[in-house]
mmCIF file of C-alpha atoms in Angstrom:
data_model
loop_
_atom_site.group_PDB
_atom_site.id
_atom_site.type_symbol
_atom_site.label_atom_id
_atom_site.label_comp_id
_atom_site.label_asym_id
_atom_site.label_seq_id
_atom_site.Cartn_x
_atom_site.Cartn_y
_atom_site.Cartn_z
ATOM 1 C CA MET A 1 1.692 -25.010 -9.809
ATOM 2 C CA SER A 2 1.779 -21.403 -11.361
ATOM 3 C CA GLU A 3 4.171 -18.968 -10.304
ATOM 4 C CA LEU A 4 3.055 -15.714 -8.637
ATOM 5 C CA GLN A 5 2.330 -13.140 -11.528
ATOM 6 C CA ALA A 6 0.161 -10.478 -9.815
ATOM 7 C CA VAL A 7 -0.982 -9.197 -6.510
ATOM 8 C CA LEU A 8 -4.763 -8.064 -6.669
ATOM 9 C CA PHE A 9 -5.627 -5.458 -3.632
ATOM 10 C CA ASP A 10 -8.932 -4.541 -2.380
ATOM 11 C CA MET A 11 -9.103 -0.807 -1.407
ATOM 12 C CA ASP A 12 -11.372 0.213 1.401
ATOM 13 C CA GLY A 13 -10.025 -1.264 4.905
ATOM 14 C CA THR A 14 -7.090 -3.014 3.015
ATOM 15 C CA LEU A 15 -5.252 -0.025 1.385
ATOM 16 C CA LEU A 16 -7.125 3.109 2.611
ATOM 17 C CA ASP A 17 -8.455 3.781 6.140
ATOM 18 C CA TRP A 18 -11.773 5.259 4.900
ATOM 19 C CA GLU A 19 -14.296 3.195 6.658
ATOM 20 C CA ARG A 20 -14.792 5.563 9.434
ATOM 21 C CA LEU A 21 -15.573 8.423 6.814
ATOM 22 C CA TRP A 22 -17.851 6.142 5.036
ATOM 23 C CA ASP A 23 -19.577 5.171 8.521
ATOM 24 C CA VAL A 24 -20.284 8.935 8.819
ATOM 25 C CA ALA A 25 -21.952 9.144 5.546
ATOM 26 C CA VAL A 26 -24.094 5.831 5.946
ATOM 27 C CA TYR A 27 -25.333 6.557 9.489
ATOM 28 C CA GLU A 28 -26.513 10.067 8.244
ATOM 29 C CA LEU A 29 -28.297 8.347 5.294
ATOM 30 C CA SER A 30 -30.052 6.104 7.665
ATOM 31 C CA ALA A 31 -31.254 8.923 9.976
ATOM 32 C CA ARG A 32 -32.169 10.900 6.885
ATOM 33 C CA LEU A 33 -34.337 8.009 5.778
ATOM 34 C CA GLY A 34 -36.101 7.754 9.281
ATOM 35 C CA ARG A 35 -34.127 5.293 11.372
ATOM 36 C CA GLU A 36 -30.796 5.340 13.305
ATOM 37 C CA LEU A 37 -28.554 2.703 12.012
ATOM 38 C CA THR A 38 -27.485 -0.061 14.173
ATOM 39 C CA SER A 39 -23.838 -1.290 14.586
ATOM 40 C CA GLU A 40 -25.147 -4.588 13.396
ATOM 41 C CA VAL A 41 -26.475 -3.462 10.138
ATOM 42 C CA ARG A 42 -23.481 -1.326 9.597
ATOM 43 C CA GLU A 43 -21.311 -4.370 10.092
ATOM 44 C CA SER A 44 -23.291 -6.277 7.714
ATOM 45 C CA THR A 45 -22.701 -3.863 4.767
ATOM 46 C CA LEU A 46 -18.784 -4.162 5.064
ATOM 47 C CA GLY A 47 -17.419 -5.175 1.765
ATOM 48 C CA ASN A 48 -20.545 -4.773 -0.185
ATOM 49 C CA SER A 49 -21.310 -3.039 -3.336
ATOM 50 C CA MET A 50 -23.057 0.258 -3.240
ATOM 51 C CA GLN A 51 -26.281 -1.287 -4.124
ATOM 52 C CA GLY A 52 -25.929 -4.059 -1.707
ATOM 53 C CA ALA A 53 -25.275 -1.882 1.132
ATOM 54 C CA LEU A 54 -28.041 0.388 0.329
ATOM 55 C CA ALA A 55 -30.410 -2.360 0.322
ATOM 56 C CA LYS A 56 -29.501 -3.315 3.819
ATOM 57 C CA VAL A 57 -30.043 0.129 4.927
ATOM 58 C CA PHE A 58 -33.530 0.287 3.288
ATOM 59 C CA ALA A 59 -34.470 -2.772 4.942
ATOM 60 C CA HIS A 60 -33.522 -1.533 8.144
ATOM 61 C CA VAL A 61 -35.509 1.688 7.894
ATOM 62 C CA GLY A 62 -38.445 -0.073 6.512
ATOM 63 C CA ARG A 63 -38.617 1.752 3.051
ATOM 64 C CA GLU A 64 -39.022 -0.076 -0.341
ATOM 65 C CA ALA A 65 -35.743 -0.331 -2.122
ATOM 66 C CA THR A 66 -37.010 0.661 -5.490
ATOM 67 C CA PRO A 67 -34.746 1.630 -8.353
ATOM 68 C CA GLU A 68 -35.705 5.229 -8.016
ATOM 69 C CA ASN A 69 -35.208 5.232 -4.264
ATOM 70 C CA LEU A 70 -31.886 3.421 -4.513
ATOM 71 C CA ALA A 71 -30.558 5.780 -7.157
ATOM 72 C CA GLU A 72 -31.690 8.776 -5.016
ATOM 73 C CA ALA A 73 -29.937 7.450 -1.942
ATOM 74 C CA ALA A 74 -26.661 6.334 -3.920
ATOM 75 C CA GLU A 75 -26.630 9.937 -5.519
ATOM 76 C CA TRP A 76 -26.804 11.557 -1.857
ATOM 77 C CA LEU A 77 -24.304 9.156 -0.544
ATOM 78 C CA ASN A 78 -21.747 9.608 -3.154
ATOM 79 C CA GLY A 79 -21.879 13.588 -2.830
ATOM 80 C CA ARG A 80 -21.569 13.326 0.956
ATOM 81 C CA VAL A 81 -18.812 11.013 0.652
ATOM 82 C CA ARG A 82 -16.980 13.126 -1.763
ATOM 83 C CA VAL A 83 -17.207 16.057 0.867
ATOM 84 C CA LEU A 84 -15.820 13.973 3.599
ATOM 85 C CA PHE A 85 -13.048 13.007 1.285
ATOM 86 C CA ALA A 86 -11.929 16.254 0.046
ATOM 87 C CA ASP A 87 -9.317 16.491 2.893
ATOM 88 C CA GLY A 88 -7.710 13.442 1.474
ATOM 89 C CA LEU A 89 -7.649 9.749 2.580
ATOM 90 C CA PRO A 90 -5.353 8.267 5.256
ATOM 91 C CA TRP A 91 -3.315 5.316 4.051
ATOM 92 C CA LEU A 92 -3.320 2.192 6.471
ATOM 93 C CA PRO A 93 0.216 1.212 7.712
ATOM 94 C CA GLY A 94 2.280 -0.670 5.337
ATOM 95 C CA ALA A 95 -0.033 -0.278 2.495
ATOM 96 C CA ALA A 96 2.040 1.954 0.124
ATOM 97 C CA GLU A 97 5.465 0.148 0.889
ATOM 98 C CA THR A 98 3.495 -3.196 -0.363
ATOM 99 C CA LEU A 99 2.180 -1.541 -3.308
ATOM 100 C CA ASP A 100 5.566 -0.222 -4.144
ATOM 101 C CA ALA A 101 7.536 -3.721 -3.433
ATOM 102 C CA VAL A 102 4.983 -5.495 -5.685
ATOM 103 C CA LYS A 103 5.844 -2.891 -8.672
ATOM 104 C CA ALA A 104 9.407 -2.988 -7.920
ATOM 105 C CA ALA A 105 9.620 -6.646 -8.379
ATOM 106 C CA GLY A 106 8.111 -6.704 -11.782
ATOM 107 C CA LEU A 107 4.900 -8.272 -10.544
ATOM 108 C CA GLY A 108 1.237 -6.994 -11.904
ATOM 109 C CA CYS A 109 -0.682 -4.970 -9.636
ATOM 110 C CA ALA A 110 -4.319 -4.677 -9.711
ATOM 111 C CA LEU A 111 -6.917 -2.615 -7.612
ATOM 112 C CA VAL A 112 -10.251 -4.581 -7.056
ATOM 113 C CA THR A 113 -13.076 -2.861 -5.181
ATOM 114 C CA ASN A 114 -16.759 -3.070 -4.596
ATOM 115 C CA THR A 115 -16.605 0.914 -4.638
ATOM 116 C CA GLU A 116 -18.142 2.577 -7.791
ATOM 117 C CA ARG A 117 -15.925 4.147 -10.401
ATOM 118 C CA ALA A 118 -16.738 7.801 -9.417
ATOM 119 C CA LEU A 119 -15.503 7.445 -5.848
ATOM 120 C CA THR A 120 -12.565 5.085 -6.799
ATOM 121 C CA GLU A 121 -11.344 7.833 -8.961
ATOM 122 C CA VAL A 122 -11.242 10.198 -6.226
ATOM 123 C CA ALA A 123 -9.582 7.505 -3.941
ATOM 124 C CA LEU A 124 -7.011 6.916 -6.898
ATOM 125 C CA GLU A 125 -5.791 10.566 -6.279
ATOM 126 C CA THR A 126 -4.310 9.251 -2.934
ATOM 127 C CA LEU A 127 -3.389 5.946 -4.022
ATOM 128 C CA GLY A 128 -1.557 6.816 -7.116
ATOM 129 C CA ARG A 129 -2.607 5.709 -10.595
ATOM 130 C CA HIS A 130 0.684 4.600 -11.532
ATOM 131 C CA ARG A 131 1.002 1.827 -9.019
ATOM 132 C CA PHE A 132 -1.758 -0.049 -10.748
ATOM 133 C CA ASP A 133 -1.757 -1.952 -14.187
ATOM 134 C CA ALA A 134 -5.591 -2.206 -13.963
ATOM 135 C CA THR A 135 -8.401 -1.162 -11.716
ATOM 136 C CA VAL A 136 -11.967 -2.830 -11.447
ATOM 137 C CA CYS A 137 -14.946 -1.278 -9.811
ATOM 138 C CA GLY A 138 -18.090 -2.746 -8.330
ATOM 139 C CA ASP A 139 -20.277 -1.020 -11.019
ATOM 140 C CA GLU A 140 -18.205 -2.373 -13.858
ATOM 141 C CA VAL A 141 -19.157 -6.047 -13.463
ATOM 142 C CA ALA A 142 -22.239 -8.239 -13.789
ATOM 143 C CA SER A 143 -22.125 -8.931 -9.924
ATOM 144 C CA ALA A 144 -19.873 -7.173 -7.232
ATOM 145 C CA LYS A 145 -18.152 -9.029 -4.387
ATOM 146 C CA PRO A 146 -18.850 -11.835 -3.176
ATOM 147 C CA SER A 147 -19.149 -12.874 -6.603
ATOM 148 C CA PRO A 148 -15.860 -13.832 -7.932
ATOM 149 C CA ASP A 149 -16.712 -11.366 -11.201
ATOM 150 C CA PRO A 150 -14.361 -8.538 -10.088
ATOM 151 C CA TYR A 151 -11.296 -10.876 -9.721
ATOM 152 C CA LEU A 152 -12.040 -12.599 -12.806
ATOM 153 C CA ARG A 153 -12.075 -9.515 -14.699
ATOM 154 C CA ALA A 154 -8.847 -8.301 -12.906
ATOM 155 C CA ALA A 155 -7.085 -11.212 -14.095
ATOM 156 C CA ARG A 156 -8.382 -10.874 -17.551
ATOM 157 C CA LEU A 157 -7.105 -7.408 -17.894
ATOM 158 C CA LEU A 158 -3.730 -8.444 -16.900
ATOM 159 C CA GLY A 159 -3.880 -11.224 -19.099
ATOM 160 C CA ILE A 160 -3.062 -13.909 -16.438
ATOM 161 C CA ASP A 161 -4.826 -16.897 -14.738
ATOM 162 C CA PRO A 162 -6.216 -16.053 -11.343
ATOM 163 C CA ALA A 163 -4.312 -18.994 -10.047
ATOM 164 C CA SER A 164 -1.283 -16.959 -10.553
ATOM 165 C CA CYS A 165 -2.544 -14.188 -8.189
ATOM 166 C CA VAL A 166 -2.517 -13.300 -4.527
ATOM 167 C CA ALA A 167 -5.481 -11.057 -3.597
ATOM 168 C CA VAL A 168 -5.306 -8.927 -0.491
ATOM 169 C CA GLU A 169 -8.389 -8.562 1.266
ATOM 170 C CA ASP A 170 -9.839 -7.413 4.593
ATOM 171 C CA SER A 171 -13.658 -8.614 4.634
ATOM 172 C CA PRO A 172 -15.696 -11.865 4.513
ATOM 173 C CA THR A 173 -17.107 -10.457 1.064
ATOM 174 C CA GLY A 174 -13.914 -9.753 -0.517
ATOM 175 C CA THR A 175 -12.174 -12.886 0.635
ATOM 176 C CA GLN A 176 -15.135 -15.075 -0.635
ATOM 177 C CA ALA A 177 -15.078 -13.416 -3.758
ATOM 178 C CA ALA A 178 -11.331 -13.921 -4.367
ATOM 179 C CA SER A 179 -11.149 -17.579 -3.200
ATOM 180 C CA THR A 180 -14.081 -18.459 -5.466
ATOM 181 C CA ALA A 181 -12.094 -16.801 -8.367
ATOM 182 C CA GLY A 182 -9.075 -19.248 -7.662
ATOM 183 C CA CYS A 183 -6.643 -16.638 -5.965
ATOM 184 C CA ALA A 184 -4.852 -17.440 -2.895
ATOM 185 C CA VAL A 185 -5.745 -14.705 -0.262
ATOM 186 C CA LEU A 186 -3.842 -12.805 2.260
ATOM 187 C CA VAL A 187 -6.367 -11.594 4.831
ATOM 188 C CA VAL A 188 -5.392 -8.623 6.835
ATOM 189 C CA GLY A 189 -6.659 -6.493 9.626
ATOM 190 C CA THR A 190 -9.929 -7.882 9.441
ATOM 191 C CA GLU A 191 -12.725 -5.973 11.345
ATOM 192 C CA VAL A 192 -15.210 -8.544 10.786
ATOM 193 C CA PRO A 193 -13.980 -12.164 11.415
ATOM 194 C CA VAL A 194 -13.089 -13.983 8.108
ATOM 195 C CA PRO A 195 -13.407 -17.792 8.301
ATOM 196 C CA ALA A 196 -10.234 -19.743 7.833
ATOM 197 C CA ALA A 197 -10.259 -22.090 4.669
ATOM 198 C CA PRO A 198 -7.741 -23.516 2.193
ATOM 199 C CA GLY A 199 -6.037 -20.917 0.327
ATOM 200 C CA ARG A 200 -6.232 -18.263 3.119
ATOM 201 C CA THR A 201 -3.430 -16.628 5.073
ATOM 202 C CA PHE A 202 -3.997 -14.240 7.863
ATOM 203 C CA ARG A 203 -1.980 -11.392 8.948
ATOM 204 C CA ASP A 204 -2.670 -8.310 11.314
ATOM 205 C CA GLY A 205 -1.635 -5.947 8.787
ATOM 206 C CA LEU A 206 0.369 -4.880 5.742
ATOM 207 C CA VAL A 207 3.566 -3.425 7.683
ATOM 208 C CA GLY A 208 6.671 -5.407 6.925
ATOM 209 C CA VAL A 209 5.088 -7.666 3.849
ATOM 210 C CA THR A 210 7.658 -8.744 1.714
ATOM 211 C CA VAL A 211 7.383 -10.075 -2.049
ATOM 212 C CA ASP A 212 8.778 -13.362 -0.810
ATOM 213 C CA GLU A 213 6.108 -13.457 1.635
ATOM 214 C CA LEU A 214 3.596 -12.960 -0.949
ATOM 215 C CA ARG A 215 5.136 -15.624 -3.106
ATOM 216 C CA ASP A 216 4.750 -18.057 -0.063
ATOM 217 C CA VAL A 217 1.084 -17.196 0.017
ATOM 218 C CA SER A 218 0.645 -17.888 -3.472
ATOM 219 C CA THR A 219 1.563 -21.620 -2.879
ATOM 220 C CA ARG A 220 -1.203 -21.944 -0.813
ATOM 221 C CA ARG A 221 -4.335 -21.601 -3.269
ATOM 222 C CA PRO A 222 -7.672 -22.850 -2.653
ATOM 223 C CA SER A 223 -8.365 -26.488 -3.890
#
């Protein structure tokens, strides 16, 4: 069994608490398109790519999700989120300390997010680019999470086997992506329940996570 070589972190709801800001923008977009968003639809978009989330919003409001309509909505949403992010993004408890512990231990570290590159670059101003050896965004792979593509790309960029990685996730979508890629997964602080399965370890959050604990998680990989 491979020794732990890297930790791959999701971003939204795992490292940064930006879901509430994103909620504001998505609810406003749905209203602009003609129908108030429901909590059920919003919950179904958690962990989705931009295009996946927008497709669900368009279905909810009864509008055709043409490439042109989706592109226009994505442009508006990105602009609105940038405005909301202007005052900075709040860290989730324990996230910065966990990142720094991983780096101090000499392990590889990657950011693996369904968020598009333009918004990820804004978030990296808070996260600190120096903390990551690689970053992978949802618009840089053939298929975003729940496809394993983002995690497989991160492992390739680091030059290691996904089986030597622990992924840190908070959503069913991201957890499925990491598991399918062959990573052990530490599932933290889930807003939407993630089903138990081989290779998944559950924790309330990142406060107090140690490298030894991550190494232990890595021994419980999906079969």
